[in-house]
PDB file of C-alpha atoms in Angstrom:
ATOM      1  CA  MET A1231      86.626 100.338 136.465  1.00 41.00           C
ATOM      2  CA  ILE A1232      90.336  99.502 134.839  1.00 36.00           C
ATOM      3  CA  ASP A1233      88.838  96.620 132.783  1.00 39.00           C
ATOM      4  CA  GLY A1234      86.053  99.288 131.599  1.00 42.00           C
ATOM      5  CA  ILE A1235      88.609 101.735 130.467  1.00 32.00           C
ATOM      6  CA  LYS A1236      90.572  98.966 128.689  1.00 36.00           C
ATOM      7  CA  SER A1237      87.522  97.853 126.787  1.00 45.00           C
ATOM      8  CA  SER A1238      86.802 101.451 125.662  1.00 46.00           C
ATOM      9  CA  HIS A1239      90.281 102.204 124.459  1.00 40.00           C
ATOM     10  CA  ASN A1240      90.263  98.574 122.476  1.00 66.00           C
ATOM     11  CA  GLN A1241      86.996  99.698 121.040  1.00 67.00           C
ATOM     12  CA  LYS A1242      88.277 102.762 119.957  1.00 74.00           C
ATOM     13  CA  ASP A1243      91.636 101.109 118.598  1.00 86.00           C
ATOM     14  CA  THR A1244      89.261  98.521 116.605  1.00 92.00           C
ATOM     15  CA  LYS A1245      87.236 101.080 115.101  1.00 93.00           C
ATOM     16  CA  HIS A1246      90.324 103.453 114.251  1.00 92.00           C
ATOM     17  CA  THR A1247      91.995 100.398 112.551  1.00 95.00           C
ATOM     18  CA  ILE A1248      88.650  99.588 110.260  1.00 96.00           C
ATOM     19  CA  LEU A1249      88.432 103.216 109.292  1.00 94.00           C
ATOM     20  CA  LYS A1250      92.310 103.392 108.424  1.00 94.00           C
ATOM     21  CA  VAL A1251      92.233 100.318 106.610  1.00 95.00           C
ATOM     22  CA  ALA A1252      89.099 101.133 104.563  1.00 94.00           C
ATOM     23  CA  ALA A1253      90.513 104.319 103.694  1.00 93.00           C
ATOM     24  CA  GLU A1254      93.417 103.160 102.193  1.00 91.00           C
ATOM     25  CA  LEU A1255      91.483 100.048 100.530  1.00 93.00           C
ATOM     26  CA  PHE A1256      89.369 102.830  99.030  1.00 91.00           C
ATOM     27  CA  ALA A1257      92.270 105.200  97.873  1.00 87.00           C
ATOM     28  CA  ARG A1258      93.996 101.881  96.102  1.00 87.00           C
ATOM     29  CA  ASP A1259      90.842 100.222  94.677  1.00 88.00           C
ATOM     30  CA  GLY A1260      88.005 102.611  94.638  1.00 87.00           C
ATOM     31  CA  TYR A1261      84.813 102.561  96.587  1.00 89.00           C
ATOM     32  CA  TYR A1262      82.768  99.727  94.826  1.00 91.00           C
ATOM     33  CA  LYS A1263      85.334  97.288  94.220  1.00 91.00           C
ATOM     34  CA  VAL A1264      86.174  97.045  97.404  1.00 93.00           C
ATOM     35  CA  SER A1265      84.192  94.257  99.694  1.00 95.00           C
ATOM     36  CA  VAL A1266      83.180  94.330 103.285  1.00 96.00           C
ATOM     37  CA  ARG A1267      84.944  91.104 103.421  1.00 96.00           C
ATOM     38  CA  GLU A1268      88.215  92.760 102.340  1.00 97.00           C
ATOM     39  CA  ILE A1269      88.052  95.181 104.580  1.00 96.00           C
ATOM     40  CA  CYS A1270      87.433  92.845 107.431  1.00 96.00           C
ATOM     41  CA  TYR A1271      90.444  90.536 106.331  1.00 96.00           C
ATOM     42  CA  ALA A1272      92.770  93.238 106.066  1.00 96.00           C
ATOM     43  CA  ALA A1273      91.766  94.981 109.425  1.00 95.00           C
ATOM     44  CA  GLY A1274      91.719  91.433 111.373  1.00 95.00           C
ATOM     45  CA  VAL A1275      88.067  91.409 112.450  1.00 95.00           C
ATOM     46  CA  SER A1276      85.140  89.380 111.636  1.00 94.00           C
ATOM     47  CA  LYS A1277      82.077  90.907 109.859  1.00 95.00           C
ATOM     48  CA  PRO A1278      79.910  91.186 113.169  1.00 94.00           C
ATOM     49  CA  VAL A1279      82.630  93.287 114.766  1.00 94.00           C
ATOM     50  CA  LEU A1280      82.517  95.608 111.404  1.00 96.00           C
ATOM     51  CA  TYR A1281      78.972  95.792 111.691  1.00 95.00           C
ATOM     52  CA  TYR A1282      79.162  96.361 115.392  1.00 94.00           C
ATOM     53  CA  TYR A1283      80.507  99.720 114.612  1.00 95.00           C
ATOM     54  CA  PHE A1284      79.205 100.518 110.918  1.00 95.00           C
ATOM     55  CA  GLN A1285      75.755  99.515 109.530  1.00 93.00           C
ATOM     56  CA  ASP A1286      77.239  98.925 106.097  1.00 93.00           C
ATOM     57  CA  LYS A1287      79.973  99.714 103.682  1.00 94.00           C
ATOM     58  CA  GLU A1288      78.395 103.196 102.969  1.00 94.00           C
ATOM     59  CA  ALA A1289      78.100 104.247 106.706  1.00 95.00           C
ATOM     60  CA  LEU A1290      81.807 103.336 106.737  1.00 94.00           C
ATOM     61  CA  LEU A1291      82.486 105.530 103.946  1.00 93.00           C
ATOM     62  CA  GLU A1292      80.259 108.378 105.377  1.00 94.00           C
ATOM     63  CA  ALA A1293      82.209 107.847 108.910  1.00 95.00           C
ATOM     64  CA  LEU A1294      85.522 108.509 106.749  1.00 94.00           C
ATOM     65  CA  MET A1295      83.932 111.731 105.648  1.00 92.00           C
ATOM     66  CA  ILE A1296      83.070 112.908 108.770  1.00 93.00           C
ATOM     67  CA  GLU A1297      86.402 112.025 110.529  1.00 93.00           C
ATOM     68  CA  THR A1298      88.133 113.855 107.329  1.00 92.00           C
ATOM     69  CA  ASN A1299      85.964 116.995 108.133  1.00 92.00           C
ATOM     70  CA  PHE A1300      86.344 116.925 111.850  1.00 93.00           C
ATOM     71  CA  HIS A1301      90.204 116.960 111.838  1.00 93.00           C
ATOM     72  CA  ILE A1302      90.335 119.914 108.905  1.00 92.00           C
ATOM     73  CA  ASN A1303      88.013 121.688 110.975  1.00 93.00           C
ATOM     74  CA  GLU A1304      90.258 121.454 113.905  1.00 93.00           C
ATOM     75  CA  LEU A1305      93.129 122.753 112.031  1.00 92.00           C
ATOM     76  CA  LYS A1306      91.346 125.274 110.728  1.00 90.00           C
ATOM     77  CA  GLU A1307      90.693 126.388 114.283  1.00 89.00           C
ATOM     78  CA  LYS A1308      94.357 125.802 115.030  1.00 89.00           C
ATOM     79  CA  TYR A1309      95.662 127.893 112.387  1.00 87.00           C
ATOM     80  CA  PHE A1310      93.152 130.605 111.157  1.00 84.00           C
ATOM     81  CA  SER A1311      92.449 133.866 113.188  1.00 77.00           C
ATOM     82  CA  GLU A1312      90.783 137.003 113.132  1.00 69.00           C
ATOM     83  CA  ASN A1313      92.669 139.992 111.068  1.00 73.00           C
ATOM     84  CA  LEU A1314      95.091 137.624 109.738  1.00 77.00           C
ATOM     85  CA  PRO A1315      97.562 139.305 106.909  1.00 79.00           C
ATOM     86  CA  PHE A1316      97.158 138.014 103.512  1.00 76.00           C
ATOM     87  CA  GLU A1317     100.891 137.046 103.287  1.00 74.00           C
ATOM     88  CA  GLU A1318     100.470 135.114 106.199  1.00 83.00           C
ATOM     89  CA  PHE A1319      97.292 133.605 104.894  1.00 86.00           C
ATOM     90  CA  LEU A1320      99.150 131.345 102.326  1.00 88.00           C
ATOM     91  CA  ASN A1321     101.750 130.041 104.887  1.00 89.00           C
ATOM     92  CA  THR A1322      98.741 129.261 107.314  1.00 91.00           C
ATOM     93  CA  ILE A1323      97.277 127.050 104.282  1.00 91.00           C
ATOM     94  CA  VAL A1324     100.781 125.570 103.938  1.00 92.00           C
ATOM     95  CA  ASN A1325     101.141 124.741 107.734  1.00 93.00           C
ATOM     96  CA  LEU A1326      97.524 123.066 107.454  1.00 93.00           C
ATOM     97  CA  TYR A1327      97.952 120.708 104.611  1.00 92.00           C
ATOM     98  CA  VAL A1328     101.264 119.506 105.709  1.00 94.00           C
ATOM     99  CA  GLU A1329     100.267 118.751 109.048  1.00 94.00           C
ATOM    100  CA  PHE A1330      96.985 117.070 107.746  1.00 93.00           C
ATOM    101  CA  VAL A1331      99.426 114.467 105.594  1.00 92.00           C
ATOM    102  CA  GLU A1332     101.780 114.451 108.354  1.00 92.00           C
ATOM    103  CA  ASN A1333      99.248 113.358 111.091  1.00 92.00           C
ATOM    104  CA  PHE A1334      96.546 111.735 108.612  1.00 91.00           C
ATOM    105  CA  PRO A1335      98.070 109.908 105.652  1.00 87.00           C
ATOM    106  CA  HIS A1336      95.348 107.678 105.080  1.00 86.00           C
ATOM    107  CA  LEU A1337      92.635 110.366 105.257  1.00 90.00           C
ATOM    108  CA  VAL A1338      94.836 112.434 102.475  1.00 87.00           C
ATOM    109  CA  LYS A1339      94.606 109.422 100.265  1.00 82.00           C
ATOM    110  CA  PHE A1340      91.061 108.855 101.149  1.00 83.00           C
ATOM    111  CA  SER A1341      90.465 112.667 100.291  1.00 82.00           C
ATOM    112  CA  ALA A1342      91.879 112.501  96.882  1.00 75.00           C
ATOM    113  CA  LEU A1343      89.502 109.237  96.142  1.00 69.00           C
ATOM    114  CA  ILE A1344      86.410 111.171  96.863  1.00 70.00           C
ATOM    115  CA  GLN A1345      87.366 113.940  94.481  1.00 68.00           C
ATOM    116  CA  ALA A1346      87.701 111.655  91.616  1.00 64.00           C
ATOM    117  CA  VAL A1347      85.777 108.808  91.893  1.00 69.00           C
ATOM    118  CA  ASN A1348      82.133 107.613  91.817  1.00 77.00           C
ATOM    119  CA  VAL A1349      80.365 107.288  95.334  1.00 84.00           C
ATOM    120  CA  PRO A1350      77.135 106.805  96.509  1.00 87.00           C
ATOM    121  CA  GLN A1351      74.576 109.727  96.203  1.00 86.00           C
ATOM    122  CA  LYS A1352      74.684 110.461  99.944  1.00 87.00           C
ATOM    123  CA  ILE A1353      78.255 111.136 100.061  1.00 86.00           C
ATOM    124  CA  ARG A1354      78.472 113.108  96.794  1.00 85.00           C
ATOM    125  CA  ASP A1355      75.923 115.539  98.491  1.00 88.00           C
ATOM    126  CA  MET A1356      78.322 115.833 101.542  1.00 88.00           C
ATOM    127  CA  LYS A1357      81.329 116.366  99.548  1.00 87.00           C
ATOM    128  CA  LEU A1358      79.369 118.958  97.215  1.00 87.00           C
ATOM    129  CA  ASN A1359      78.193 120.692 100.335  1.00 91.00           C
ATOM    130  CA  ARG A1360      81.647 120.748 102.017  1.00 90.00           C
ATOM    131  CA  TYR A1361      83.104 122.175  98.563  1.00 89.00           C
ATOM    132  CA  ARG A1362      80.558 124.805  98.362  1.00 92.00           C
ATOM    133  CA  GLN A1363      80.934 125.998 101.928  1.00 92.00           C
ATOM    134  CA  GLU A1364      84.972 125.867 101.783  1.00 91.00           C
ATOM    135  CA  MET A1365      84.808 127.807  98.130  1.00 93.00           C
ATOM    136  CA  SER A1366      82.014 130.357  99.662  1.00 95.00           C
ATOM    137  CA  GLU A1367      84.545 131.482 102.781  1.00 91.00           C
ATOM    138  CA  LEU A1368      87.589 131.414 100.711  1.00 92.00           C
ATOM    139  CA  ILE A1369      85.963 133.670  97.935  1.00 94.00           C
ATOM    140  CA  SER A1370      84.524 135.820 100.687  1.00 92.00           C
ATOM    141  CA  TYR A1371      88.250 136.270 102.092  1.00 89.00           C
ATOM    142  CA  ILE A1372      89.837 137.214  98.703  1.00 92.00           C
ATOM    143  CA  LYS A1373      86.979 139.418  97.738  1.00 93.00           C
ATOM    144  CA  GLN A1374      87.645 141.387 100.957  1.00 90.00           C
ATOM    145  CA  GLY A1375      91.457 141.559  99.951  1.00 90.00           C
ATOM    146  CA  GLN A1376      90.300 142.855  96.881  1.00 91.00           C
ATOM    147  CA  LYS A1377      88.562 145.444  98.367  1.00 92.00           C
ATOM    148  CA  LEU A1378      91.407 146.363 100.900  1.00 88.00           C
ATOM    149  CA  GLY A1379      93.818 146.527  97.938  1.00 90.00           C
ATOM    150  CA  ALA A1380      95.575 143.757  99.346  1.00 89.00           C
ATOM    151  CA  ILE A1381      95.087 141.348  96.298  1.00 91.00           C
ATOM    152  CA  ASN A1382      94.754 142.044  92.746  1.00 90.00           C
ATOM    153  CA  SER A1383      91.191 142.781  91.474  1.00 91.00           C
ATOM    154  CA  ARG A1384      91.998 142.231  87.813  1.00 92.00           C
ATOM    155  CA  HIS A1385      90.897 138.480  88.472  1.00 93.00           C
ATOM    156  CA  ASP A1386      87.662 136.996  89.386  1.00 96.00           C
ATOM    157  CA  ALA A1387      87.660 135.975  92.973  1.00 96.00           C
ATOM    158  CA  ARG A1388      86.621 132.526  92.206  1.00 96.00           C
ATOM    159  CA  LEU A1389      89.190 131.710  89.679  1.00 96.00           C
ATOM    160  CA  LEU A1390      91.920 132.784  92.118  1.00 95.00           C
ATOM    161  CA  VAL A1391      90.562 130.319  94.577  1.00 95.00           C
ATOM    162  CA  GLN A1392      90.319 127.809  92.398  1.00 94.00           C
ATOM    163  CA  ASN A1393      93.740 128.363  91.232  1.00 94.00           C
ATOM    164  CA  LEU A1394      94.928 128.485  94.538  1.00 94.00           C
ATOM    165  CA  ILE A1395      93.507 125.193  96.070  1.00 92.00           C
ATOM    166  CA  GLY A1396      93.561 123.430  92.874  1.00 91.00           C
ATOM    167  CA  ASN A1397      97.195 123.662  92.770  1.00 94.00           C
ATOM    168  CA  ILE A1398      97.621 122.748  96.440  1.00 93.00           C
ATOM    169  CA  ILE A1399      95.846 119.851  95.916  1.00 89.00           C
ATOM    170  CA  LEU A1400      97.805 118.976  93.093  1.00 91.00           C
ATOM    171  CA  ILE A1401     100.903 119.158  94.857  1.00 94.00           C
ATOM    172  CA  VAL A1402      99.636 117.039  97.601  1.00 90.00           C
ATOM    173  CA  VAL A1403      98.427 114.255  95.062  1.00 87.00           C
ATOM    174  CA  GLU A1404     101.780 114.553  93.497  1.00 90.00           C
ATOM    175  CA  SER A1405     103.566 114.210  96.607  1.00 89.00           C
ATOM    176  CA  ILE A1406     101.494 110.914  97.582  1.00 85.00           C
ATOM    177  CA  ILE A1407     102.044 109.477  94.307  1.00 84.00           C
ATOM    178  CA  LEU A1408     106.095 109.995  94.083  1.00 88.00           C
ATOM    179  CA  GLU A1409     105.952 109.190  98.254  1.00 86.00           C
ATOM    180  CA  ASN A1410     107.827 112.317  98.865  1.00 87.00           C
ATOM    181  CA  ASN A1411     108.495 112.876 102.650  1.00 91.00           C
ATOM    182  CA  VAL A1412     106.844 115.794 104.675  1.00 92.00           C
ATOM    183  CA  SER A1413     109.902 118.219 104.089  1.00 93.00           C
ATOM    184  CA  GLU A1414     109.749 117.630 100.424  1.00 95.00           C
ATOM    185  CA  LEU A1415     105.955 118.516 100.354  1.00 94.00           C
ATOM    186  CA  ARG A1416     106.468 121.398 102.519  1.00 95.00           C
ATOM    187  CA  SER A1417     109.165 122.639 100.423  1.00 96.00           C
ATOM    188  CA  LYS A1418     106.882 122.640  97.142  1.00 95.00           C
ATOM    189  CA  LEU A1419     104.014 124.098  98.805  1.00 95.00           C
ATOM    190  CA  ASN A1420     106.084 126.902 100.139  1.00 95.00           C
ATOM    191  CA  SER A1421     107.631 127.515  96.778  1.00 96.00           C
ATOM    192  CA  PHE A1422     104.224 127.789  95.210  1.00 95.00           C
ATOM    193  CA  ALA A1423     102.827 130.020  98.023  1.00 93.00           C
ATOM    194  CA  GLU A1424     105.841 132.421  97.185  1.00 92.00           C
ATOM    195  CA  PHE A1425     104.607 132.292  93.730  1.00 94.00           C
ATOM    196  CA  TRP A1426     101.003 132.979  94.540  1.00 93.00           C
ATOM    197  CA  LYS A1427     102.125 135.976  96.657  1.00 90.00           C
ATOM    198  CA  ASP A1428     104.200 137.395  94.032  1.00 91.00           C
ATOM    199  CA  SER A1429     101.473 137.336  91.295  1.00 92.00           C
ATOM    200  CA  PHE A1430      98.267 138.413  93.331  1.00 92.00           C
ATOM    201  CA  ILE A1431      98.849 139.865  96.387  1.00 89.00           C
ATOM    202  CA  ILE A1432      99.864 143.749  96.257  1.00 79.00           C
ATOM    203  CA  LYS A1433     100.700 144.447 100.076  1.00 59.00           C
ATOM    204  CA  THR A1434     100.320 143.111 103.539  1.00 53.00           C
ATOM    205  CA  THR A1435      97.390 144.391 105.276  1.00 47.00           C
ATOM    206  CA  GLY A1436      94.980 142.786 108.088  1.00 49.00           C
ATOM    207  CA  THR A1437      91.285 141.238 107.356  1.00 48.00           C
ATOM    208  CA  ASN A1438      88.756 139.286 109.009  1.00 49.00           C
ATOM    209  CA  LEU A1439      88.959 135.410 107.785  1.00 45.00           C
TER     210      LEU A1439
END
């Protein structure tokens, strides 16, 4: 039984190592420039071992997409709740991004790559579907805030969401490039959150997310 548990842990560790290394290499060099051989060398595994966990390089990329979405969904469940006031909503987004950066730095770099480079059609479709889902959720939330008089209604809800998320992602990517620590990232995100509140939020109220 103990040997079986150890074997299970070893398999999880090996799979995690391959995913982490692949994410870092994809982020650094781009998906198409990275070979399976490079991933194996950096992860310290043979090709048969990598192919035991992943059918091919595209399957590895898909697994990284799935893992990224899984952890983001976990953080959304942790931080968001019904009747969350709009002012707290901004702080909640900051907390979510900071924790994601702190706990999954390799996935943050990978996510930045996925937004900017050419990837296989299946992965583009996954990315686009995820983007549409999250945009739809946030736009609905902002529209509800406008309806309740909590968010300035002079601006289109989609533009407000693009302004909000686009700037947050820009701050995160900049922090990665400048190698800022988590405290510096939090400070920058908090400053932007305060700016966004002052610019677009009218009053505190509750709503359903």
